[in-house]
Short mmCIF file of C-alpha atoms and ligand atoms in Angstrom, two decimals:
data_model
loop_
_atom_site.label_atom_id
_atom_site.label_comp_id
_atom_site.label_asym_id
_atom_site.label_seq_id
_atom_site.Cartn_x
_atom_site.Cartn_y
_atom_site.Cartn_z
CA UNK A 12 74.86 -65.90 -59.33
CA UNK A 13 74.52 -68.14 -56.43
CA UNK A 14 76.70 -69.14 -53.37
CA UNK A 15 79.60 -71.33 -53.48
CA UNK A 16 82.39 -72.68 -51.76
CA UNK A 17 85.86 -73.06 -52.90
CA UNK A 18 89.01 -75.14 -51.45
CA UNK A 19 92.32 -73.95 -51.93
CA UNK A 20 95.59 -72.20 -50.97
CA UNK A 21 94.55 -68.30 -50.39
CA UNK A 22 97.07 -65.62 -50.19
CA UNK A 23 95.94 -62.97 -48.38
CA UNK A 24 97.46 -59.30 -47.14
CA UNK A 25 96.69 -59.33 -43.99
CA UNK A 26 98.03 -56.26 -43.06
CA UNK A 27 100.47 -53.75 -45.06
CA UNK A 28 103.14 -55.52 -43.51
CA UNK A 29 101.95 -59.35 -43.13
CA UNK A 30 100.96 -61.48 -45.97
CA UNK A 31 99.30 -65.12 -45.06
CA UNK A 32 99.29 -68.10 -46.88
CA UNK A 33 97.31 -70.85 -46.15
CA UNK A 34 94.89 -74.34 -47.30
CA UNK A 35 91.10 -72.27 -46.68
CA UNK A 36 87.54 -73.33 -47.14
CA UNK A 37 85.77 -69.99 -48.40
CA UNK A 38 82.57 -70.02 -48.75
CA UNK A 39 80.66 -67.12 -50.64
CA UNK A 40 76.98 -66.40 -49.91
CA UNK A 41 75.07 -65.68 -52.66
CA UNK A 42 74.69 -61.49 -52.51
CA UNK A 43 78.60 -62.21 -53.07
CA UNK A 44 80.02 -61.34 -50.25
CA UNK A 45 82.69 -63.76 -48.04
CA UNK A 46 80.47 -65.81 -45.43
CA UNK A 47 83.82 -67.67 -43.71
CA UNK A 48 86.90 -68.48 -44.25
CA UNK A 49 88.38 -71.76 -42.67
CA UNK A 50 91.64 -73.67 -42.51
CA UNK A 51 91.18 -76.84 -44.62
CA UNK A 52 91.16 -79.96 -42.59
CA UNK A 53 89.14 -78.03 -39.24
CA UNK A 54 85.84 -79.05 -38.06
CA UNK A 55 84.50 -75.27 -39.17
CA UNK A 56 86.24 -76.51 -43.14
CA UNK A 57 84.29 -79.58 -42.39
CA UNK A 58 81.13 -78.43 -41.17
CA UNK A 59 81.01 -75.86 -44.45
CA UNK A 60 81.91 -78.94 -47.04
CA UNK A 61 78.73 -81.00 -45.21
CA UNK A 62 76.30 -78.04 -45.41
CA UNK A 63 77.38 -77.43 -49.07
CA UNK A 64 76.82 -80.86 -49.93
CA UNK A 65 73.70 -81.38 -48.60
CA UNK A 66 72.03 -78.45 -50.03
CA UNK A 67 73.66 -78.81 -53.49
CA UNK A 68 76.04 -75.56 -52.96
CA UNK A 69 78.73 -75.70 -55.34
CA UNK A 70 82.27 -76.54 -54.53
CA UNK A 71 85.50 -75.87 -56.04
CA UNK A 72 88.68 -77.65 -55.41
CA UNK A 73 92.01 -75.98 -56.41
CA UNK A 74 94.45 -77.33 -57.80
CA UNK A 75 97.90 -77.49 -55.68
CA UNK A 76 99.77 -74.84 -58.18
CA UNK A 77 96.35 -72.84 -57.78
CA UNK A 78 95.69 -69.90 -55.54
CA UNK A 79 93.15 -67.43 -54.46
CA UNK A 80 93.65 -63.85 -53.82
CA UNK A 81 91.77 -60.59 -53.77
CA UNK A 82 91.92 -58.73 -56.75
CA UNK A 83 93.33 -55.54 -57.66
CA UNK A 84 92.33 -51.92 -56.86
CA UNK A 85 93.62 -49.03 -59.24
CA UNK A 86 92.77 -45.81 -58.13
CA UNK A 87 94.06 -43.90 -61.00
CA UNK A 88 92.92 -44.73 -65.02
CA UNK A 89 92.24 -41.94 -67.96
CA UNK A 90 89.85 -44.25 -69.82
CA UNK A 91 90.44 -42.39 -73.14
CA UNK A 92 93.79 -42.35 -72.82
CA UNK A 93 93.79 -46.26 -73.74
CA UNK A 94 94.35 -45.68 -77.36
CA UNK A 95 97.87 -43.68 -76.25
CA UNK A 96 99.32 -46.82 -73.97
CA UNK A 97 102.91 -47.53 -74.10
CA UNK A 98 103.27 -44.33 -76.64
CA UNK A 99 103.94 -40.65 -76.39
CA UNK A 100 106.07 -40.90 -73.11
CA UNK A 101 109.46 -38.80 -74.59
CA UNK A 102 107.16 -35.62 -74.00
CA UNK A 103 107.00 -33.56 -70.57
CA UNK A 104 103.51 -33.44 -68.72
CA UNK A 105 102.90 -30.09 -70.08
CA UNK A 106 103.76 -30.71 -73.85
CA UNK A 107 102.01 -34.20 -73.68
CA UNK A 108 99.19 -32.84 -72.90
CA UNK A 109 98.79 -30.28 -75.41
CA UNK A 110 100.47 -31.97 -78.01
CA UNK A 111 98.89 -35.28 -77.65
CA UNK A 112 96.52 -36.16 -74.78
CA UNK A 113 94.14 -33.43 -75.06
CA UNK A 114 93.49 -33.74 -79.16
CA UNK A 115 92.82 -37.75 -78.34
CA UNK A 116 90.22 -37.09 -75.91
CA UNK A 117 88.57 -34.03 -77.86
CA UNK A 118 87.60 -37.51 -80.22
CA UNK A 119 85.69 -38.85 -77.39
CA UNK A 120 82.70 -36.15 -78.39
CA UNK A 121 81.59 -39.39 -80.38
CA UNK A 122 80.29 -41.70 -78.61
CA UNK A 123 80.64 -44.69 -81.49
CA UNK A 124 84.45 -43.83 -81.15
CA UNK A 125 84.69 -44.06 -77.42
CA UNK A 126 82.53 -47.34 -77.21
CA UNK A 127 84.71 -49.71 -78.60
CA UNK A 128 88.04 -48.09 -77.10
CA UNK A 129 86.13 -48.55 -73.54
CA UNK A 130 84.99 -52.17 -74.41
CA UNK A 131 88.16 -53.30 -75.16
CA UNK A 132 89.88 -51.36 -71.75
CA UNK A 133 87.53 -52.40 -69.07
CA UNK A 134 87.52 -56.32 -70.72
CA UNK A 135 91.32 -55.95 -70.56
CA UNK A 136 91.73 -54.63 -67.15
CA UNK A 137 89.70 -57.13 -66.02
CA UNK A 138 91.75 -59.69 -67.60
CA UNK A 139 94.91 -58.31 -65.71
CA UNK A 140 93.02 -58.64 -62.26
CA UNK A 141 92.20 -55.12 -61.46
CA UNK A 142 88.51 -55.87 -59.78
CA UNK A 143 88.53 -52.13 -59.25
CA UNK A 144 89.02 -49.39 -60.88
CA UNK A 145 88.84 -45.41 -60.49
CA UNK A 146 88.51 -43.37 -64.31
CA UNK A 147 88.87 -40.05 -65.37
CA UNK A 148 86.72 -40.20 -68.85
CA UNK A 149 86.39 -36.88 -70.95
CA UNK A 150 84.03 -33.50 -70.71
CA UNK A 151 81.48 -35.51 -72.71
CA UNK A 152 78.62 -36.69 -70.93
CA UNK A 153 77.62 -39.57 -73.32
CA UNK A 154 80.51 -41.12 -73.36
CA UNK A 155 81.39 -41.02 -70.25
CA UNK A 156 78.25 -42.34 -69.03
CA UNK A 157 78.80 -45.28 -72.00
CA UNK A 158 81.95 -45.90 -69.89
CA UNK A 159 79.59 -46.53 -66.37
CA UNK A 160 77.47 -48.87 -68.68
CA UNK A 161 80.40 -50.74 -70.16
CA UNK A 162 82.24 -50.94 -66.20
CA UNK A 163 78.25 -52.26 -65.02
CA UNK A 164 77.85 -55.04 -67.89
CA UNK A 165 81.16 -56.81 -67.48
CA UNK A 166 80.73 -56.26 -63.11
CA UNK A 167 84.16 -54.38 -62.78
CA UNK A 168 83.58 -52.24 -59.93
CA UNK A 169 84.09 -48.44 -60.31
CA UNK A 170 84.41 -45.25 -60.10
CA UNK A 171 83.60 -42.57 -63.60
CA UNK A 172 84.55 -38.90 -62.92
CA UNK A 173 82.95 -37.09 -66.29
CA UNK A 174 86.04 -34.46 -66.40
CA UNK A 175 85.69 -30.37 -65.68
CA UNK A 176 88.29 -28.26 -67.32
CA UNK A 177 87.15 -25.12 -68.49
CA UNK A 178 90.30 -22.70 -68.12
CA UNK A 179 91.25 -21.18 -71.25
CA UNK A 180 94.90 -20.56 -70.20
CA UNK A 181 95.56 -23.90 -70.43
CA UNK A 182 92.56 -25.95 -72.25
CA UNK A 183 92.35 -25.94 -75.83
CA UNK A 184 89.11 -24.42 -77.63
CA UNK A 185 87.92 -28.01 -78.63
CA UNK A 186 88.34 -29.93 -75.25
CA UNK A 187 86.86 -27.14 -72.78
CA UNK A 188 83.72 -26.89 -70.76
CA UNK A 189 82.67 -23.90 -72.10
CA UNK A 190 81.20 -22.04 -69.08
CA UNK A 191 81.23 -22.85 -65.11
CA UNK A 192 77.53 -22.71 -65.40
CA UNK A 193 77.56 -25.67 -68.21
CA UNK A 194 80.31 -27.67 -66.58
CA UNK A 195 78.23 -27.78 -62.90
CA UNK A 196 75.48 -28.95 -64.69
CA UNK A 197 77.19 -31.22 -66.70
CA UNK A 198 78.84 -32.65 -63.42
CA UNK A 199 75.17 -32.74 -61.69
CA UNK A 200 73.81 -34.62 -64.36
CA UNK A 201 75.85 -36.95 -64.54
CA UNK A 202 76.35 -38.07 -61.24
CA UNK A 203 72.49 -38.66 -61.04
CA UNK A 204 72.36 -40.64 -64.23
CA UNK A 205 75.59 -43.09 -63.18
CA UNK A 206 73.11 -43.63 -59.89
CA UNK A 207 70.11 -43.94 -61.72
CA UNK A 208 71.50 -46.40 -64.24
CA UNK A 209 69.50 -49.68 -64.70
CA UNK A 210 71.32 -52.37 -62.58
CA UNK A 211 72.96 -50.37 -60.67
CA UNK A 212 70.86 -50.39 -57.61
CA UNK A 213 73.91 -51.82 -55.56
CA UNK A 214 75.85 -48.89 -56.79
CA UNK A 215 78.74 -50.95 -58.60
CA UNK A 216 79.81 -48.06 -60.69
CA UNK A 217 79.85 -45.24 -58.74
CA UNK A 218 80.09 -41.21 -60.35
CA UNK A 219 82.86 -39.07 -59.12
CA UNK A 220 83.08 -35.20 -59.34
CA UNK A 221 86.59 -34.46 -61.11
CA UNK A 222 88.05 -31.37 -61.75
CA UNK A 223 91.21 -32.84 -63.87
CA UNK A 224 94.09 -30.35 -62.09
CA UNK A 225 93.97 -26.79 -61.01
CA UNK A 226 96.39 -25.83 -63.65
CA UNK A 227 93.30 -26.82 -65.97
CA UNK A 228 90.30 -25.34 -64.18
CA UNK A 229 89.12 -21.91 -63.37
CA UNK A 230 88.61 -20.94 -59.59
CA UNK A 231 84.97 -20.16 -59.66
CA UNK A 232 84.70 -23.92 -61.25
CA UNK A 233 86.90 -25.57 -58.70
CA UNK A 234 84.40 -23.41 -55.75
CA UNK A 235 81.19 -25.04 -57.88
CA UNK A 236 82.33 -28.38 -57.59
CA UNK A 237 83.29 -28.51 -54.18
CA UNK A 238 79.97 -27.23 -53.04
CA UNK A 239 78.32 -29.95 -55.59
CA UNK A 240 79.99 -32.78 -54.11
CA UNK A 241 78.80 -31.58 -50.59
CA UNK A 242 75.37 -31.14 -51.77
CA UNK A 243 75.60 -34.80 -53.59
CA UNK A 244 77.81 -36.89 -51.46
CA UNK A 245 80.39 -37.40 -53.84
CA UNK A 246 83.55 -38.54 -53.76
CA UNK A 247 86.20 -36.56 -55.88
CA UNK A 248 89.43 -37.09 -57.39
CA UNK A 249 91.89 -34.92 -59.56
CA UNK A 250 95.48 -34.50 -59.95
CA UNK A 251 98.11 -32.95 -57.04
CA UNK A 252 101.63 -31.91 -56.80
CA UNK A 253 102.31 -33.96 -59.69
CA UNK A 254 105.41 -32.54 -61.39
CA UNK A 255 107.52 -29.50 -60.90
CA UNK A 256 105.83 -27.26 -63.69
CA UNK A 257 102.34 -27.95 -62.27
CA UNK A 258 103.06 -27.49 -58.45
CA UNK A 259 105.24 -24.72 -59.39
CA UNK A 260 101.78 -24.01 -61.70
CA UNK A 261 99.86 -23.86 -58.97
CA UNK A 262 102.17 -22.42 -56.28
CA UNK A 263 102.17 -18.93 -58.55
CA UNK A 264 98.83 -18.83 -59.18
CA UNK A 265 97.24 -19.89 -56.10
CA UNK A 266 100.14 -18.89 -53.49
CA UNK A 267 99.93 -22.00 -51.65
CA UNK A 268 100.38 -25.76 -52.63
CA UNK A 269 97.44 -27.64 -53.93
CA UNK A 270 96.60 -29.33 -51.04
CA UNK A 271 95.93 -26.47 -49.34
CA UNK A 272 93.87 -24.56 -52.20
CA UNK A 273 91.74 -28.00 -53.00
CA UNK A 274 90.90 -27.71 -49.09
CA UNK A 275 89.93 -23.84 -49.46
CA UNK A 276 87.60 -25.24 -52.48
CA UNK A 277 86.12 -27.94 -50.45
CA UNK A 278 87.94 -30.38 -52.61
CA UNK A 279 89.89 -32.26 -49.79
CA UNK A 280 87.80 -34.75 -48.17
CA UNK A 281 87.29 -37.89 -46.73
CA UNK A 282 86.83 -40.23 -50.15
CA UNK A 283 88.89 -37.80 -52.42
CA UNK A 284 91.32 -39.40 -54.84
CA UNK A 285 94.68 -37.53 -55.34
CA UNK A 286 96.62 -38.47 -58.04
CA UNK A 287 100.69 -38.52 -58.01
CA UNK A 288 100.93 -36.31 -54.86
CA UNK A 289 104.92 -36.53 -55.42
CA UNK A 290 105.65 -33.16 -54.08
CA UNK A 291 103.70 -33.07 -51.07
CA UNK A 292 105.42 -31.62 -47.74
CA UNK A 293 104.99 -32.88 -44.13
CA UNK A 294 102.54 -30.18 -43.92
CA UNK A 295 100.49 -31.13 -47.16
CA UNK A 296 100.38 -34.72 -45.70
CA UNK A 297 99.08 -33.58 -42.14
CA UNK A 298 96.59 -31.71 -43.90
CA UNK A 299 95.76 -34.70 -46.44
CA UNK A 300 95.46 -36.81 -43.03
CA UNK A 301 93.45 -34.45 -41.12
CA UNK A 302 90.40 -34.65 -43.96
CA UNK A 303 90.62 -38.47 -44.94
CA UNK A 304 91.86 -38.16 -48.25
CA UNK A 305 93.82 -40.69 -50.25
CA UNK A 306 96.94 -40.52 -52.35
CA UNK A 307 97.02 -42.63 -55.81
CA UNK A 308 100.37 -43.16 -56.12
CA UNK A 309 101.15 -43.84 -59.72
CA UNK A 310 104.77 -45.22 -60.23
CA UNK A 311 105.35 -45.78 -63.89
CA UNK A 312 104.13 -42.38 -64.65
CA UNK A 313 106.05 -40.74 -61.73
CA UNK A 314 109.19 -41.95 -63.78
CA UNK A 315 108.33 -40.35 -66.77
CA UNK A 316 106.54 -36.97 -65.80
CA UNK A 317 106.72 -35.97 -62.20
CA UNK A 318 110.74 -36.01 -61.88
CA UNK A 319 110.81 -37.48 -58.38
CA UNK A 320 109.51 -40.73 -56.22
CA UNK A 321 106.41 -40.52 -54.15
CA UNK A 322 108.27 -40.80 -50.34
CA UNK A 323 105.26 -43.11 -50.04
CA UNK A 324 106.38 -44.33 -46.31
CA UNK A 325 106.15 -40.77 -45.47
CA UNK A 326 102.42 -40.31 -46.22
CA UNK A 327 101.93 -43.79 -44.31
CA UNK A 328 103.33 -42.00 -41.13
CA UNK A 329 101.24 -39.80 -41.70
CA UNK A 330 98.76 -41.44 -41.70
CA UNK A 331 97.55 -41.33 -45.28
CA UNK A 332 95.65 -43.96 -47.49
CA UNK A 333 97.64 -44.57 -50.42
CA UNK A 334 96.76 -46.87 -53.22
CA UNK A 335 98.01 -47.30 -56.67
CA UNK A 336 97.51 -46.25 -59.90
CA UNK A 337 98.43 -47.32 -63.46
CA UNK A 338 97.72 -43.49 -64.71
CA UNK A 339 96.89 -45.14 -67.84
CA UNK A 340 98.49 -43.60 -70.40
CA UNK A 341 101.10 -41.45 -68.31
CA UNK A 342 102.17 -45.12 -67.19
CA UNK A 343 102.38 -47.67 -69.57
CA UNK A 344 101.24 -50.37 -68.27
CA UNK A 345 97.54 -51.90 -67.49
CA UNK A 346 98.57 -54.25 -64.68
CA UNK A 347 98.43 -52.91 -61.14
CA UNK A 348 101.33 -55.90 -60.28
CA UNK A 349 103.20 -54.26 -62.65
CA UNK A 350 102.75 -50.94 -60.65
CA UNK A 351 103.13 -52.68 -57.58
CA UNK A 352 106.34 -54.02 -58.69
CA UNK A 353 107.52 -50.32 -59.94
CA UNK A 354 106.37 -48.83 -56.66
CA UNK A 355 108.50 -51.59 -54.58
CA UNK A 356 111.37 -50.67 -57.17
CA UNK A 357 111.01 -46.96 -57.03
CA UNK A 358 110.83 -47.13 -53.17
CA UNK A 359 114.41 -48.72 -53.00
CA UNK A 360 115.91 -46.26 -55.55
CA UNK A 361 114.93 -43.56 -53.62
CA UNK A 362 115.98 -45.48 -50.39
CA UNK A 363 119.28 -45.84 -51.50
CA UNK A 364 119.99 -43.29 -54.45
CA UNK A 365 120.62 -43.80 -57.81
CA UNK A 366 123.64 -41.47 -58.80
CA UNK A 367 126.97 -42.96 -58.89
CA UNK A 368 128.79 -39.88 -58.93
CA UNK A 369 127.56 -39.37 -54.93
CA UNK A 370 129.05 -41.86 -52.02
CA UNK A 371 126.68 -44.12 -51.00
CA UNK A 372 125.88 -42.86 -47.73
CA UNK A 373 124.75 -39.80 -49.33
CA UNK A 374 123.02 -40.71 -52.13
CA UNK A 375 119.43 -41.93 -51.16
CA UNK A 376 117.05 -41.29 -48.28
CA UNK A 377 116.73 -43.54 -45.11
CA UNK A 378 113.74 -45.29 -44.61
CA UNK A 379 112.17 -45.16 -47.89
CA UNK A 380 111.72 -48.71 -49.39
CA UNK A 381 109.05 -51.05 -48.96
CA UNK A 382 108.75 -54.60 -49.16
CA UNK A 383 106.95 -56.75 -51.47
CA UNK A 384 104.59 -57.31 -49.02
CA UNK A 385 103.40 -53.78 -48.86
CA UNK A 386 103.60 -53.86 -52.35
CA UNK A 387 100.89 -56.76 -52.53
CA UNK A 388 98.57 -54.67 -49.68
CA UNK A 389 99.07 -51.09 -51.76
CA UNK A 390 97.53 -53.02 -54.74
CA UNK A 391 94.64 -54.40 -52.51
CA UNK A 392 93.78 -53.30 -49.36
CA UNK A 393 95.64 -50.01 -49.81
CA UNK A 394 93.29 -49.17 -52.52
CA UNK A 395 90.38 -50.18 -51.63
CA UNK A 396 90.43 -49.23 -48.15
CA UNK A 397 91.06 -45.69 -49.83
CA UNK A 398 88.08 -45.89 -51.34
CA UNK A 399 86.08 -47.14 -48.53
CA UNK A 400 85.01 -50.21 -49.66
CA UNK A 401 84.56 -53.71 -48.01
CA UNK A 402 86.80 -55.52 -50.22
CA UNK A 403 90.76 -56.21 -50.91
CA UNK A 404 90.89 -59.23 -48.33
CA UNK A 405 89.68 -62.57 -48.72
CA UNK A 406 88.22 -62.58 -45.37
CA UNK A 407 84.35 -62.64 -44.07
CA UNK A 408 82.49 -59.55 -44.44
CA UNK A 409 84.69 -58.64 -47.67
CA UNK A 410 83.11 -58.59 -50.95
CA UNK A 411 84.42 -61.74 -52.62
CA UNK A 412 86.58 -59.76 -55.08
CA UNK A 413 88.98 -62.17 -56.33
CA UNK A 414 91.75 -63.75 -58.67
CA UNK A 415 92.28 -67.48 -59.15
CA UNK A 416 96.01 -67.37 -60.22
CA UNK A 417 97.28 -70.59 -61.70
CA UNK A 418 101.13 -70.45 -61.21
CA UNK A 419 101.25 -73.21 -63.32
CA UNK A 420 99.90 -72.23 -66.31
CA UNK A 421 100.88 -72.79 -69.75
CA UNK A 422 103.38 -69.81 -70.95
CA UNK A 423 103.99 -69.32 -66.97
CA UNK A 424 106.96 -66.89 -65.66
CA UNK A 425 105.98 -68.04 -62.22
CA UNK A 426 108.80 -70.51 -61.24
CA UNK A 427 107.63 -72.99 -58.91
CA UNK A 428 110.29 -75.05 -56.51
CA UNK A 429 111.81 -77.78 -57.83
CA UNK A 430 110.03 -81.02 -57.63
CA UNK A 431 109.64 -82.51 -53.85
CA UNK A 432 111.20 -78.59 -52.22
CA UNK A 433 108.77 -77.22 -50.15
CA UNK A 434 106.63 -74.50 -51.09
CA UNK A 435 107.86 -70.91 -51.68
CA UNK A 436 106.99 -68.92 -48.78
CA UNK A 437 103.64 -66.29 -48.54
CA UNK A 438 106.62 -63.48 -48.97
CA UNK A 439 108.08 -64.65 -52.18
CA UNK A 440 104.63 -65.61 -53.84
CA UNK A 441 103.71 -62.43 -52.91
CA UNK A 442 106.49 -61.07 -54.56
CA UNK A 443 106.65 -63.40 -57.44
CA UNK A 444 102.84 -61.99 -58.38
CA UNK A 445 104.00 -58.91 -58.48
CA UNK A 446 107.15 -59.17 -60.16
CA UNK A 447 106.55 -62.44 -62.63
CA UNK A 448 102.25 -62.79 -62.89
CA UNK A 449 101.17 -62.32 -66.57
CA UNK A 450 97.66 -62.79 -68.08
CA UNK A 451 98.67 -66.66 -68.75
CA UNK A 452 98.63 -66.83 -64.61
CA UNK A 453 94.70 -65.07 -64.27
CA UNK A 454 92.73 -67.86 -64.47
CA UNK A 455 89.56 -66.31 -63.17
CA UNK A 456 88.42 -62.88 -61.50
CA UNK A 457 85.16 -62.35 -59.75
CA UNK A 458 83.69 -58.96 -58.49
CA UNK A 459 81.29 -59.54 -55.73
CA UNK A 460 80.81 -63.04 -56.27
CA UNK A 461 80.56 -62.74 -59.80
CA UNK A 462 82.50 -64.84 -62.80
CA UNK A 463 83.87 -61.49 -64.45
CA UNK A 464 86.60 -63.09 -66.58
CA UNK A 465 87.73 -66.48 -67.38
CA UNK A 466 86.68 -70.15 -66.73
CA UNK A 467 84.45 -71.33 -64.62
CA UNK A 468 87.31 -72.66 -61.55
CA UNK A 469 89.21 -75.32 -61.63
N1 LIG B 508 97.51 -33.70 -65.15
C1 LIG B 508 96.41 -33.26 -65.78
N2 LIG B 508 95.95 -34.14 -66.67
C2 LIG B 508 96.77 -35.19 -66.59
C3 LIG B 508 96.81 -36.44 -67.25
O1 LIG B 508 95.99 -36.77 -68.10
N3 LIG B 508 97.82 -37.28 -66.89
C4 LIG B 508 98.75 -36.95 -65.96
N4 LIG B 508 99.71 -37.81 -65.64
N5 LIG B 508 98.74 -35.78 -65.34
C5 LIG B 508 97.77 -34.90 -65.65
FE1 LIG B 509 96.65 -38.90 -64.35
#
């Protein structure tokens, strides 16, 4: 992997409200991260095209249909979960789970079944753009640690959380840690062996302590793997005020909500991932805010099992990271622009109500939708900047985590202007990615300067 330099339109979020389009001169250095970023035609563009020329630094030309952006972040994927995509969804959370999630990844004991299932996930995911990605695998440590390898071959940077459920209440006999002792050490393990693994001395794949929900772990667990992501600097994730069973759950068991008893456990910090977060209060969000913790906010699956629509705006005033997730396979769909798309949707429908039977001034709540700009940041910038990493923009100092998208590819639902029109604006490419991209459109990703999926560009 060496340094190039590539000419071409680049859409960029430049901030959750302002996307950019514009001719650039980008030129990569070789440890993959963005060196500059010029408009074509100045003396800067210039200068970079001379330099690159004279010391045989390769440079790509785009086509004009062709465009670069960063690639996607998705906070929120149950790896084993693959095999149940775009089935299962008539069940509630509860039932699902028992009756169909936990028996599928009770298989992943074997590691010869999980390997291929994992291939064929992380090769997919890259394929739909996500340059990013943040799993929940199973309880097994082989496995899961088959999933880091798999995520560290093909470059896709990430994040494996080897799962800690060990409640009997709620955890079947065949898919439980079996002690708080075993699943600690479990947890230690593997978060040293994720770091340790060969080529992963730029720590790519990253390990993540992850108690799945409180409904599914045992206090004294939850207590052990607070203190063991203190003691190893790791960043957490789980599941939070998903649905009205589990925060109701919770609620009972615990007296408060789960923000607050994941804080009591040490569980709410900066870096930690929680999933769904649909029932939060103003309070839950302060409190979320206060420790630097991020919200995955998981549309598609919010639809199906939580019963109500992240107020996402609301956790932006208050000053909470949010990012998406596909919840893989509580949402159906392995493309983050498809989430994106379902978040922007989801915001309106809360924004202006969706019963007919109520008048319309009535029926939604004010200030809830977003635009499709914010849509396009949530996917990038929102995500990553959750997770604390240097990447989501195409702008110097960012890892160059990109997608080439060719609007005018072959079996293309992108709909350019008609012949001798201007150019769409940044807004409605923006939105048209989200709403009309399909794998046709991703030409090329790269993670950190490197060729993760497709052809070499043009
Ligand atoms: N809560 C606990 N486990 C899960 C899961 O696998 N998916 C979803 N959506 N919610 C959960
Ligand atoms: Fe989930």
């Amino acid at each position: 992997m060496g340094e190039f330099v590539i000419c071409g339109h680049v859409l960029n979020p430049a901030s959750a409200r302002h996307v950019t389009m514009a001719r650039q001169v980008l030129h990569v250095g070789a440890d993959g991260v963005i060196v500059a970023s010029h408009a074509a035609g100045t003396a800067a563009a210039t200068a970079v095209l001379d330099d690159a020329a004279r010391r045989g630094v390769p440079v790509h030309e785009l086509a004009p249909a062709q465009l670069l952006m960063p690639g996607f972040a998705d906070l929120h994927v149950h790896a084993p979960q693959w095999p149940q995509m775009g089935r299962a969804l008539d069940l509630p959370l509860r039932e699902w789970l028992e009756q169909r999630t936990f028996p599928l990844e009770a298989r992943f004991a074997d590691p010869a079944f999980a390997a291929p299932v994992y291939e064929q996930m992380v090769t997919t995911l890259l394929a739909n753009g996500t340059t990013t990605a943040v799993f929940f695998a199973t309880i097994h440590e082989e496995s899961s640690l088959t999933l880091a390898r798999i995520c560290l071959r093909h470059g896709l940077r990430a994040h494996v959380g080897l799962v800690a459920m060990d409640d009997p209440a709620l955890c079947p006999a065949d898919y439980r840690n079996p002690s708080i002792a075993q699943a600690l050490a479990a947890s230690s393990r593997f978060i040293h062996a994720v770091r340790a693994l060969p080529g992963n001395e730029n720590a790519l794949v990253r390990p993540m302590v992850t108690p799945r929900f409180i409904p599914a772990c045992t206090d004294g667990l939850l207590h052990g793997l607070g203190a063991l992501a203190a003691a190893e600097g790791c960043m957490i994730q789980t599941h939070c005020s998903e649905s009205d069973w589990e925060h109701d759950y919770v609620r009972q068991r615990m007296g408060v909500n789960d923000t607050v008893a994941l804080d009591r456990f040490g569980l709410l910090r900066r870096g930690t991932v929680l999933a769904h977060s649909c029932f939060m209060t103003a309070e839950d969000m302060a409190l979320v805010h206060a420790r630097g913790a991020a919200i995955a906010h998981c549309p598609l699956s919010n639809a199906y099992f939580a019963g109500a629509v992240l107020p996402l705006r609301q956790a932006w005033q208050a000053g909470v990271h949010v990012g998406l997730g596909t919840d893989i396979s509580g949402g159906y769909s392995p493309s983050v622009a498809v989430n994106a798309a379902m978040a922007v949707t989801a915001a309106r429908m809360l924004d202006t109500g969706n019963d007919p039977a109520l008048p319309a001034a009535t029926r939604g709540r004010t200030d809830a939708r977003l635009t499709f700009a914010e849509g396009l940041w949530l996917a990038t910038r929102g995500g990553t900047d959750a997770l604390g990493i240097t990447a989501g923009q195409l702008a110097p100092g960012m890892a160059f985590d990109a997608i080439m998208v060719d609007r005018a590819a072959p079996g293309s639902n992108i709909m350019l202007p008609p012949a001798g029109d201007p150019d769409h604006t940044a807004e409605d490419i923006a939105q048209q990615i989200l709403c009309n991209m399909g794998r046709p459109n991703i030409r090329t990703v790269w993670v950190a300067g490197r060729r993760v999926h497709g052809a070499e560009t043009p």
